PDB file of C-alpha atoms in Angstrom:
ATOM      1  CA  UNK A   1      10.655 -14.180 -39.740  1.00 44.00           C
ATOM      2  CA  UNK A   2       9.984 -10.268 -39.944  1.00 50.00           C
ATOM      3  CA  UNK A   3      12.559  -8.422 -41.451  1.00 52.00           C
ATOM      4  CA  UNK A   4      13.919  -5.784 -38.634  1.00 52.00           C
ATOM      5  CA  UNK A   5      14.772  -2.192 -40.126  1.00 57.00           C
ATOM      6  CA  UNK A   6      18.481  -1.684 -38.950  1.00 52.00           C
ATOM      7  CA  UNK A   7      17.233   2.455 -38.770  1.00 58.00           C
ATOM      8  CA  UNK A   8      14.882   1.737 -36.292  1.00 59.00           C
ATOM      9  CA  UNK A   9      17.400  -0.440 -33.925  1.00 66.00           C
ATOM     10  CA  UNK A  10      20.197   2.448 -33.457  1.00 76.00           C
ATOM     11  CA  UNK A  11      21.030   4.107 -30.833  1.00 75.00           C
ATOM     12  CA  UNK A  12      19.683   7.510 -32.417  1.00 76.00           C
ATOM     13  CA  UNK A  13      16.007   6.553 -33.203  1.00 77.00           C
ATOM     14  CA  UNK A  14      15.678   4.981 -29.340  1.00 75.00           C
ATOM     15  CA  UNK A  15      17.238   8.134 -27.505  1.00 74.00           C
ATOM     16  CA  UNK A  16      14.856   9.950 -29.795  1.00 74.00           C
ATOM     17  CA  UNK A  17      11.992   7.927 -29.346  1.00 77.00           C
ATOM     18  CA  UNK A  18      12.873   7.987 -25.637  1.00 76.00           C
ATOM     19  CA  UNK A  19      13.378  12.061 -25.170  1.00 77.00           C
ATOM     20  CA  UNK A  20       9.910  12.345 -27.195  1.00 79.00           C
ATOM     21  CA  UNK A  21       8.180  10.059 -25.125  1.00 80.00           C
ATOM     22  CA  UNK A  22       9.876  11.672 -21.654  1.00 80.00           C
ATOM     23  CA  UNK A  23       8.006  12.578 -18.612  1.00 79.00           C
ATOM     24  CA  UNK A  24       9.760  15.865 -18.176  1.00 81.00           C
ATOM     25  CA  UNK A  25       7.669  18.395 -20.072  1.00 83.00           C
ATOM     26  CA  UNK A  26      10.729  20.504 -20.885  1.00 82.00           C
ATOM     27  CA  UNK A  27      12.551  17.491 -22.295  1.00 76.00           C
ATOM     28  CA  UNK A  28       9.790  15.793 -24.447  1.00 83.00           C
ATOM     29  CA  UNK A  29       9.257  19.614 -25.990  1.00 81.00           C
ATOM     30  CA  UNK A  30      12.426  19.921 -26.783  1.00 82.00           C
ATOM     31  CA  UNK A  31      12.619  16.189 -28.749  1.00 81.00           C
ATOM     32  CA  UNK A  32       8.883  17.022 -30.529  1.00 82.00           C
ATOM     33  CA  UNK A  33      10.048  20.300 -31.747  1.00 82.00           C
ATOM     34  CA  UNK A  34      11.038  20.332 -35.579  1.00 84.00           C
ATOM     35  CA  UNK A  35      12.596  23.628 -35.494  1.00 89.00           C
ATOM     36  CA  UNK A  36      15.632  23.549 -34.350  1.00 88.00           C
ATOM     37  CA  UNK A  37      15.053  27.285 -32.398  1.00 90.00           C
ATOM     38  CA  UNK A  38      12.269  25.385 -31.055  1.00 88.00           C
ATOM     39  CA  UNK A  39      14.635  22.569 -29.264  1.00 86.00           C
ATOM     40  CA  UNK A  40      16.898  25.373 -27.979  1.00 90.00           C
ATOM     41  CA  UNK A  41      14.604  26.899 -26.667  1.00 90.00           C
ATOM     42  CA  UNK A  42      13.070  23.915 -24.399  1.00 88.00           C
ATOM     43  CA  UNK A  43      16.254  22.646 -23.534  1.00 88.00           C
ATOM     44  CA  UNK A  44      17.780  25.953 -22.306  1.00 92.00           C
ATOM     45  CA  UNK A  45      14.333  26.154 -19.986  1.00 91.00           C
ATOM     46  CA  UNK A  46      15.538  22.567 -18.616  1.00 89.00           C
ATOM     47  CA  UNK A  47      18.755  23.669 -17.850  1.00 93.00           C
ATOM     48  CA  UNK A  48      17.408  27.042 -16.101  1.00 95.00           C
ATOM     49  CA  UNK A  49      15.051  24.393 -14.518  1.00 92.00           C
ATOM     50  CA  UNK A  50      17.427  22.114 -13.053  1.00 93.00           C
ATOM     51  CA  UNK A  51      20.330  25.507 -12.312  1.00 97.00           C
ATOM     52  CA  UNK A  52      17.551  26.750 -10.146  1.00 97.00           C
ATOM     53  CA  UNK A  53      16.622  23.661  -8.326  1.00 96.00           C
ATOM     54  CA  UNK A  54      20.595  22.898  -7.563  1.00 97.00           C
ATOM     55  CA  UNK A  55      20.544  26.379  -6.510  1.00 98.00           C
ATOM     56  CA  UNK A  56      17.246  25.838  -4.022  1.00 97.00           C
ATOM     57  CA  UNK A  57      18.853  22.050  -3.054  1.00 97.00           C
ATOM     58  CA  UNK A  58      22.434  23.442  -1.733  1.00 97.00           C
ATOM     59  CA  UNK A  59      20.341  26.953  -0.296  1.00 97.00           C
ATOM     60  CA  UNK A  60      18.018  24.860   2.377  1.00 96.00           C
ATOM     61  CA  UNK A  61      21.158  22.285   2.773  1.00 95.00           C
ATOM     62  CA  UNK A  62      23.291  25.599   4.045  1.00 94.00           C
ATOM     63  CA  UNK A  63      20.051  26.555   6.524  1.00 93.00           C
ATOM     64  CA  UNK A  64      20.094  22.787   7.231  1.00 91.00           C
ATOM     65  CA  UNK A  65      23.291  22.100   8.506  1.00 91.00           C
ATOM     66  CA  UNK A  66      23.752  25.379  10.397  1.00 93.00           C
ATOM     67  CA  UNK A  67      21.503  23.819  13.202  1.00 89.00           C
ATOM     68  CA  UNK A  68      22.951  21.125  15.227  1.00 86.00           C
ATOM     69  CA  UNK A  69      20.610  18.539  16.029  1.00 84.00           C
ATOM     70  CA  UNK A  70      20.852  17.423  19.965  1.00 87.00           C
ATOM     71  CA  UNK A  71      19.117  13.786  21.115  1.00 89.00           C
ATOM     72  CA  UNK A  72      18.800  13.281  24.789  1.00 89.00           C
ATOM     73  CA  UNK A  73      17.381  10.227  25.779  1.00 89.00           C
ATOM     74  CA  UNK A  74      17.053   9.091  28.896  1.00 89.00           C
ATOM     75  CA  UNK A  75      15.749   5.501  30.281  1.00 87.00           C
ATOM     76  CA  UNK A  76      14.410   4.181  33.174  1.00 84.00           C
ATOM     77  CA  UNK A  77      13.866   0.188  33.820  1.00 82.00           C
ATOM     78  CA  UNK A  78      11.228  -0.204  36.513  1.00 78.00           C
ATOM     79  CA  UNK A  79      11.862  -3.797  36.604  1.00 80.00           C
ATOM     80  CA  UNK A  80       8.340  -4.850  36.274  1.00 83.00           C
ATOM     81  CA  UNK A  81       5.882  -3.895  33.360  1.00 80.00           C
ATOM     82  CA  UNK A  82       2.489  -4.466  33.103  1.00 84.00           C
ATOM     83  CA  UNK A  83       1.249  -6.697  30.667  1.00 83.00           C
ATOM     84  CA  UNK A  84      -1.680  -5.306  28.387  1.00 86.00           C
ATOM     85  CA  UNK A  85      -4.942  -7.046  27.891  1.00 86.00           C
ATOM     86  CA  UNK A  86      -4.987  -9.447  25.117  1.00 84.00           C
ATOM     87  CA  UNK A  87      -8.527 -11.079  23.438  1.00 80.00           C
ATOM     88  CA  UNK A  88      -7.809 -13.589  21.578  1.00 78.00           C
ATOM     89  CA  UNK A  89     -10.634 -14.868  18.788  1.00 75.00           C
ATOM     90  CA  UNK A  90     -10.331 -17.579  16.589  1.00 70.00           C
ATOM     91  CA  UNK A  91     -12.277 -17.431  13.640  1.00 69.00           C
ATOM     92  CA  UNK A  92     -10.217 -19.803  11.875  1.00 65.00           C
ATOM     93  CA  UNK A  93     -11.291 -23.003  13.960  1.00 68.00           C
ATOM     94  CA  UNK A  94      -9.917 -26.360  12.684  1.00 68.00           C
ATOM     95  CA  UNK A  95     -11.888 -28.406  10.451  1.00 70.00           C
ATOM     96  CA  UNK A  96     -13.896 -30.928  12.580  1.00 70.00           C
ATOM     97  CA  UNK A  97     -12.449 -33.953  10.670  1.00 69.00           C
ATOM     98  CA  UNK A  98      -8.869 -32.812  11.897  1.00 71.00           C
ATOM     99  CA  UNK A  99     -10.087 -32.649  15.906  1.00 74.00           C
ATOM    100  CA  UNK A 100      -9.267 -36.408  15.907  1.00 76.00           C
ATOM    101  CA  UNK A 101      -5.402 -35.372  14.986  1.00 78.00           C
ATOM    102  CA  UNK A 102      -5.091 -33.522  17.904  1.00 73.00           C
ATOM    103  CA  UNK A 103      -6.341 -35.745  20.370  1.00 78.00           C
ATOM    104  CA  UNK A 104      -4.315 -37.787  19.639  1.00 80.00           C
ATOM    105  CA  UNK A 105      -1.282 -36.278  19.278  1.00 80.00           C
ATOM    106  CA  UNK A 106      -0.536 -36.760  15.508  1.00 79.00           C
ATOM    107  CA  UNK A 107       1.957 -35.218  13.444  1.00 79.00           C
ATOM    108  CA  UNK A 108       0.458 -33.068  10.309  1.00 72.00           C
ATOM    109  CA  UNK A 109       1.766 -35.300   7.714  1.00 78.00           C
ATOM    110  CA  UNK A 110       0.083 -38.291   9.440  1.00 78.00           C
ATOM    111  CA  UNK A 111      -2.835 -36.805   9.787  1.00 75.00           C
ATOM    112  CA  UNK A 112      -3.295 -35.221   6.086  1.00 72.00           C
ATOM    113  CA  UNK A 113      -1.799 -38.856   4.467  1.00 72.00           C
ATOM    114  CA  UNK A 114      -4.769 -40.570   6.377  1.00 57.00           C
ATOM    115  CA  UNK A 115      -7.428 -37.785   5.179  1.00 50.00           C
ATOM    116  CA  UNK A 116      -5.900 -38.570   1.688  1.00 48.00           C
ATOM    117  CA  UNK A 117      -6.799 -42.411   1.157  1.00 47.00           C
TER     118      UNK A 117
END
C-alpha cells in the first residue's frame, strides 16, 4: 500500500493544481505566477474581463427586450392531403433459412429454437 502525502490531498494543493491547470487564460496566469504582483495583475484582468462581459450581457438584453415579438399563425385544414411518394427498398432481406418461418406463420422464438438444435 503506497503511502499518500496528506499535503498533496488538501483542499489548497487541488484548488491550486486546478486554477494552474484552468482553461481560462487569465485564471491559469494568475495561479502560475510566483510573484505575487504577477497574480494581481492576471486576476484584476479577469475581473475587468468578466465586468465587461456582464456589462455587454445586460446592454444587448436592454436592446432585446425593447422589441416585442408578435406570432401570427394562421391554419387552414383542407380536409384532404396528398400523400407523397414513398420507394421502399429492402436491402436487408431475410435470411433464406428463415422464409420457411413465415410461411408458415411461426412465432420468432419458434422459429430461432428450431434453427438452434
Amino acid at each position: 500500500m503506497a503511502h499518500l502525502n496528506i499535503e498533496e490531498h488538501s483542499n489548497t494543493y487541488l484548488l491550486n493544481s486546478l486554477v494552474k491547470k484552468s482553461s481560462v487564460p487569465a485564471f491559469s496566469r494568475a495561479g502560475q505566477a510566483e510573484a505575487k504582483p504577477q497574480r494581481i495583475f492576471w486576476l484584476s484582468v479577469l475581473l475587468m474581463c468578466l465586468c465587461g462581459c456582464g456589462y455587454e450581457t445586460n446592454r444587448f438584453l436592454g436592446i432585446f427586450i425593447q422589441y416585442p415579438v408578435l406570432i401570427d399563425v394562421e391554419t387552414e385544414n383542407s380536409g384532404t392531403l396528398n400523400f407523397p411518394a414513398v420507394t421502399v427498398c429492402n436491402l436487408n432481406r431475410v435470411a433464406d433459412y428463415y422464409s420457411e418461418c413465415f410461411e408458415n406463420n411461426k412465432t420468432w422464438s419458434a422459429c430461432t429454437q428450431e434453427s438452434l438444435f
